Amino acid sequence: WGLGGLSEQKVDDADFPEVYGADLGIGGLSHSLLIGENTLLKTALVYSYQEQAYEYEEIAFNYLEEEKFINKTLRGKIQLSHKFSPRFSLQAGAIGAALDFEARVRERDNNVEIEEVDTKGNTTQWQGYTQASYRLTQDLTFNAGFHMLYLALTEASSFEPRFGAKWQFKENQSLSLGYGRHSRIESM
């Protein structure tokens, strides 16, 4: 499977032209394997590429500003789901990602080049999670789990518990409550 797109917007001003660009490409493979009657193993491998660029020029003042940001990610995921009984099921999984980033910001002012940012780097990110679901009655279900996240670049980690409950008080109406800590890594 895959998805991609290219975008470019131009401001056609003779004295102050601007160009914005954004490119995106995502492609992956996924596989599901039924192990017995109650266990499902899912795996996925995904590659993504994202580029954002901006260029601004003041022709009369001999000024140019350029910005370019590139993120590339290779991510692998494995998840195991098992239904122990009609009331109780469990999911657990792990996600690993290789993150590659590049940022460049520069200016030219009266033919003098100023390199403000010019950096490239890479890191890895690791995640683990589990979730249990227990249906106490036909109308009441409880969920509990946790998510762990580790970013090698900063050696930062987080542990995030999560809890939820769902009451199905009519056939087409329900009330759900949940609590959880959630964090995410911003684009580099």
mmCIF file of C-alpha atoms in Angstrom:
data_model
loop_
_atom_site.group_PDB
_atom_site.id
_atom_site.type_symbol
_atom_site.label_atom_id
_atom_site.label_comp_id
_atom_site.label_asym_id
_atom_site.label_seq_id
_atom_site.Cartn_x
_atom_site.Cartn_y
_atom_site.Cartn_z
ATOM 1 C CA TRP A 1 0.000 0.000 0.000
ATOM 2 C CA GLY A 2 1.128 3.599 -0.450
ATOM 3 C CA LEU A 3 0.188 7.248 -0.567
ATOM 4 C CA GLY A 4 1.973 10.289 -1.919
ATOM 5 C CA GLY A 5 1.548 13.885 -2.868
ATOM 6 C CA LEU A 6 3.408 16.936 -4.103
ATOM 7 C CA SER A 7 2.359 20.499 -3.401
ATOM 8 C CA GLU A 8 3.757 23.842 -4.484
ATOM 9 C CA GLN A 9 2.269 27.289 -4.028
ATOM 10 C CA LYS A 10 3.766 30.368 -5.640
ATOM 11 C CA VAL A 11 3.159 34.013 -4.880
ATOM 12 C CA ASP A 12 3.814 35.698 -8.205
ATOM 13 C CA ASP A 13 4.891 39.118 -7.059
ATOM 14 C CA ALA A 14 7.525 40.645 -9.340
ATOM 15 C CA ASP A 15 9.370 42.290 -6.421
ATOM 16 C CA PHE A 16 8.721 39.765 -3.617
ATOM 17 C CA PRO A 17 8.201 36.241 -5.032
ATOM 18 C CA GLU A 18 7.546 33.365 -2.588
ATOM 19 C CA VAL A 19 7.396 29.600 -3.078
ATOM 20 C CA TYR A 20 5.997 27.078 -0.568
ATOM 21 C CA GLY A 21 6.456 23.373 -1.162
ATOM 22 C CA ALA A 22 5.448 20.184 0.615
ATOM 23 C CA ASP A 23 6.119 16.626 -0.552
ATOM 24 C CA LEU A 24 4.907 13.471 1.161
ATOM 25 C CA GLY A 25 5.345 9.796 0.429
ATOM 26 C CA ILE A 26 4.338 6.792 2.545
ATOM 27 C CA GLY A 27 4.547 3.126 1.595
ATOM 28 C CA GLY A 28 4.321 -0.068 3.536
ATOM 29 C CA LEU A 29 3.690 -3.749 3.851
ATOM 30 C CA SER A 30 1.388 -5.362 6.392
ATOM 31 C CA HIS A 31 0.627 -8.965 7.211
ATOM 32 C CA SER A 32 -1.842 -10.767 9.483
ATOM 33 C CA LEU A 33 -1.513 -14.363 10.619
ATOM 34 C CA LEU A 34 -4.191 -16.277 12.509
ATOM 35 C CA ILE A 35 -2.573 -18.627 15.010
ATOM 36 C CA GLY A 36 -5.176 -21.074 16.208
ATOM 37 C CA GLU A 37 -8.731 -19.894 16.733
ATOM 38 C CA ASN A 38 -8.058 -17.159 19.294
ATOM 39 C CA THR A 39 -4.699 -15.557 18.457
ATOM 40 C CA LEU A 40 -3.839 -13.038 15.756
ATOM 41 C CA LEU A 41 -0.339 -11.811 14.888
ATOM 42 C CA LYS A 42 -0.039 -8.581 12.892
ATOM 43 C CA THR A 43 3.171 -7.120 11.474
ATOM 44 C CA ALA A 44 3.861 -4.002 9.442
ATOM 45 C CA LEU A 45 6.834 -2.225 7.889
ATOM 46 C CA VAL A 46 6.361 1.391 6.780
ATOM 47 C CA TYR A 47 8.637 3.996 5.179
ATOM 48 C CA SER A 48 7.688 7.665 5.058
ATOM 49 C CA TYR A 49 9.292 10.750 3.524
ATOM 50 C CA GLN A 50 8.221 14.323 4.222
ATOM 51 C CA GLU A 51 9.794 17.498 2.864
ATOM 52 C CA GLN A 52 8.777 21.104 3.468
ATOM 53 C CA ALA A 53 10.442 24.027 1.695
ATOM 54 C CA TYR A 54 10.023 27.785 1.637
ATOM 55 C CA GLU A 55 11.746 30.448 -0.451
ATOM 56 C CA TYR A 56 11.277 34.209 -0.199
ATOM 57 C CA GLU A 57 13.089 36.827 -2.232
ATOM 58 C CA GLU A 58 13.290 40.613 -2.255
ATOM 59 C CA ILE A 59 14.783 41.261 -5.661
ATOM 60 C CA ALA A 60 15.333 45.018 -5.264
ATOM 61 C CA PHE A 61 17.258 44.487 -1.997
ATOM 62 C CA ASN A 62 19.218 41.415 -3.202
ATOM 63 C CA TYR A 63 17.764 39.388 -0.307
ATOM 64 C CA LEU A 64 16.882 35.675 -0.331
ATOM 65 C CA GLU A 65 15.635 33.383 2.442
ATOM 66 C CA GLU A 66 15.453 29.592 2.041
ATOM 67 C CA GLU A 67 14.191 26.937 4.444
ATOM 68 C CA LYS A 68 14.104 23.171 3.933
ATOM 69 C CA PHE A 69 13.092 20.447 6.385
ATOM 70 C CA ILE A 70 13.203 16.706 5.584
ATOM 71 C CA ASN A 71 12.013 13.809 7.756
ATOM 72 C CA LYS A 72 12.467 10.150 6.785
ATOM 73 C CA THR A 73 11.161 7.300 8.935
ATOM 74 C CA LEU A 74 11.376 3.526 8.724
ATOM 75 C CA ARG A 75 8.980 1.959 11.221
ATOM 76 C CA GLY A 76 8.301 -1.681 12.120
ATOM 77 C CA LYS A 77 5.416 -2.932 14.239
ATOM 78 C CA ILE A 78 4.400 -6.289 15.696
ATOM 79 C CA GLN A 79 1.172 -6.920 17.625
ATOM 80 C CA LEU A 80 -0.188 -10.075 19.217
ATOM 81 C CA SER A 81 -3.888 -10.295 20.148
ATOM 82 C CA HIS A 82 -5.385 -13.185 22.078
ATOM 83 C CA LYS A 83 -8.964 -13.857 23.142
ATOM 84 C CA PHE A 84 -8.846 -15.931 26.326
ATOM 85 C CA SER A 85 -12.628 -16.154 26.659
ATOM 86 C CA PRO A 86 -15.709 -14.394 25.296
ATOM 87 C CA ARG A 87 -15.225 -11.851 28.112
ATOM 88 C CA PHE A 88 -11.455 -11.353 28.254
ATOM 89 C CA SER A 89 -8.926 -10.387 25.559
ATOM 90 C CA LEU A 90 -5.379 -9.063 25.572
ATOM 91 C CA GLN A 91 -3.233 -7.164 23.048
ATOM 92 C CA ALA A 92 0.495 -6.484 23.280
ATOM 93 C CA GLY A 93 2.954 -5.060 20.829
ATOM 94 C CA ALA A 94 6.144 -3.226 20.037
ATOM 95 C CA ILE A 95 7.093 -0.512 17.555
ATOM 96 C CA GLY A 96 10.601 0.437 16.493
ATOM 97 C CA ALA A 97 11.488 3.403 14.301
ATOM 98 C CA ALA A 98 14.625 4.741 12.657
ATOM 99 C CA LEU A 99 14.211 8.516 12.324
ATOM 100 C CA ASP A 100 16.354 10.592 9.948
ATOM 101 C CA PHE A 101 16.094 14.370 9.841
ATOM 102 C CA GLU A 102 17.610 17.311 8.005
ATOM 103 C CA ALA A 103 17.102 21.047 8.473
ATOM 104 C CA ARG A 104 18.585 23.909 6.500
ATOM 105 C CA VAL A 105 17.857 27.609 6.863
ATOM 106 C CA ARG A 106 19.959 30.180 5.042
ATOM 107 C CA GLU A 107 19.834 33.782 3.928
ATOM 108 C CA ARG A 108 21.593 35.836 1.312
ATOM 109 C CA ASP A 109 21.738 39.541 2.053
ATOM 110 C CA ASN A 110 23.632 41.751 -0.448
ATOM 111 C CA ASN A 111 25.505 38.682 -1.770
ATOM 112 C CA VAL A 112 26.578 37.659 1.752
ATOM 113 C CA GLU A 113 25.535 34.073 2.542
ATOM 114 C CA ILE A 114 24.382 33.455 6.117
ATOM 115 C CA GLU A 115 23.926 29.806 7.089
ATOM 116 C CA GLU A 116 21.584 29.926 10.114
ATOM 117 C CA VAL A 117 20.869 26.213 10.433
ATOM 118 C CA ASP A 118 22.458 23.306 8.598
ATOM 119 C CA THR A 119 22.018 20.038 10.455
ATOM 120 C CA LYS A 120 21.428 16.375 9.737
ATOM 121 C CA GLY A 121 20.944 13.569 12.187
ATOM 122 C CA ASN A 122 19.239 10.351 13.084
ATOM 123 C CA THR A 123 17.952 8.500 16.089
ATOM 124 C CA THR A 124 15.752 5.589 17.071
ATOM 125 C CA GLN A 125 12.446 5.455 18.887
ATOM 126 C CA TRP A 126 11.061 2.402 20.723
ATOM 127 C CA GLN A 127 7.534 1.796 21.991
ATOM 128 C CA GLY A 128 5.825 -1.032 23.818
ATOM 129 C CA TYR A 129 2.185 -1.391 24.793
ATOM 130 C CA THR A 130 -0.410 -3.725 26.183
ATOM 131 C CA GLN A 131 -4.166 -3.516 26.640
ATOM 132 C CA ALA A 132 -6.610 -5.833 28.374
ATOM 133 C CA SER A 133 -10.341 -5.768 27.794
ATOM 134 C CA TYR A 134 -12.799 -7.384 30.202
ATOM 135 C CA ARG A 135 -16.551 -7.478 29.666
ATOM 136 C CA LEU A 136 -18.021 -7.668 33.181
ATOM 137 C CA THR A 137 -21.624 -7.899 31.921
ATOM 138 C CA GLN A 138 -23.270 -7.733 28.504
ATOM 139 C CA ASP A 139 -23.525 -3.947 28.925
ATOM 140 C CA LEU A 140 -20.331 -3.044 30.860
ATOM 141 C CA THR A 141 -16.752 -3.343 29.552
ATOM 142 C CA PHE A 142 -13.495 -2.269 31.229
ATOM 143 C CA ASN A 143 -10.184 -1.617 29.480
ATOM 144 C CA ALA A 144 -6.757 -1.134 31.046
ATOM 145 C CA GLY A 145 -3.297 -0.904 29.617
ATOM 146 C CA PHE A 146 -0.079 1.025 29.332
ATOM 147 C CA HIS A 147 2.222 2.492 26.722
ATOM 148 C CA MET A 148 5.972 3.006 27.034
ATOM 149 C CA LEU A 149 8.052 5.312 24.842
ATOM 150 C CA TYR A 150 11.838 5.764 24.570
ATOM 151 C CA LEU A 151 13.695 8.239 22.330
ATOM 152 C CA ALA A 152 17.406 7.452 21.990
ATOM 153 C CA LEU A 153 18.389 10.991 20.902
ATOM 154 C CA THR A 154 17.507 12.501 24.275
ATOM 155 C CA GLU A 155 17.449 9.253 26.270
ATOM 156 C CA ALA A 156 13.951 10.298 27.378
ATOM 157 C CA SER A 157 11.312 7.749 28.274
ATOM 158 C CA SER A 158 7.733 7.790 29.433
ATOM 159 C CA PHE A 159 5.321 5.315 31.021
ATOM 160 C CA GLU A 160 1.671 6.028 30.308
ATOM 161 C CA PRO A 161 -1.125 4.108 32.060
ATOM 162 C CA ARG A 162 -4.575 4.096 30.471
ATOM 163 C CA PHE A 163 -7.995 3.047 31.758
ATOM 164 C CA GLY A 164 -11.473 3.050 30.277
ATOM 165 C CA ALA A 165 -15.039 1.863 30.772
ATOM 166 C CA LYS A 166 -18.025 1.577 28.431
ATOM 167 C CA TRP A 167 -21.656 1.212 29.464
ATOM 168 C CA GLN A 168 -23.996 0.164 26.631
ATOM 169 C CA PHE A 169 -27.314 1.319 28.144
ATOM 170 C CA LYS A 170 -29.314 1.026 24.886
ATOM 171 C CA GLU A 171 -28.709 -0.930 21.701
ATOM 172 C CA ASN A 172 -27.507 2.138 19.795
ATOM 173 C CA GLN A 173 -26.327 4.338 22.693
ATOM 174 C CA SER A 174 -23.421 4.058 25.092
ATOM 175 C CA LEU A 175 -21.465 6.091 27.591
ATOM 176 C CA SER A 176 -17.667 5.829 27.671
ATOM 177 C CA LEU A 177 -15.188 7.184 30.183
ATOM 178 C CA GLY A 178 -11.428 7.090 29.950
ATOM 179 C CA TYR A 179 -8.240 8.261 31.564
ATOM 180 C CA GLY A 180 -4.756 8.125 30.177
ATOM 181 C CA ARG A 181 -1.431 9.831 29.939
ATOM 182 C CA HIS A 182 -0.402 10.461 26.338
ATOM 183 C CA SER A 183 2.782 11.892 24.891
ATOM 184 C CA ARG A 184 4.267 12.061 21.440
ATOM 185 C CA ILE A 185 7.470 12.991 19.721
ATOM 186 C CA GLU A 186 7.218 16.147 17.634
ATOM 187 C CA SER A 187 8.713 16.205 14.147
ATOM 188 C CA MET A 188 12.409 16.871 14.177
#
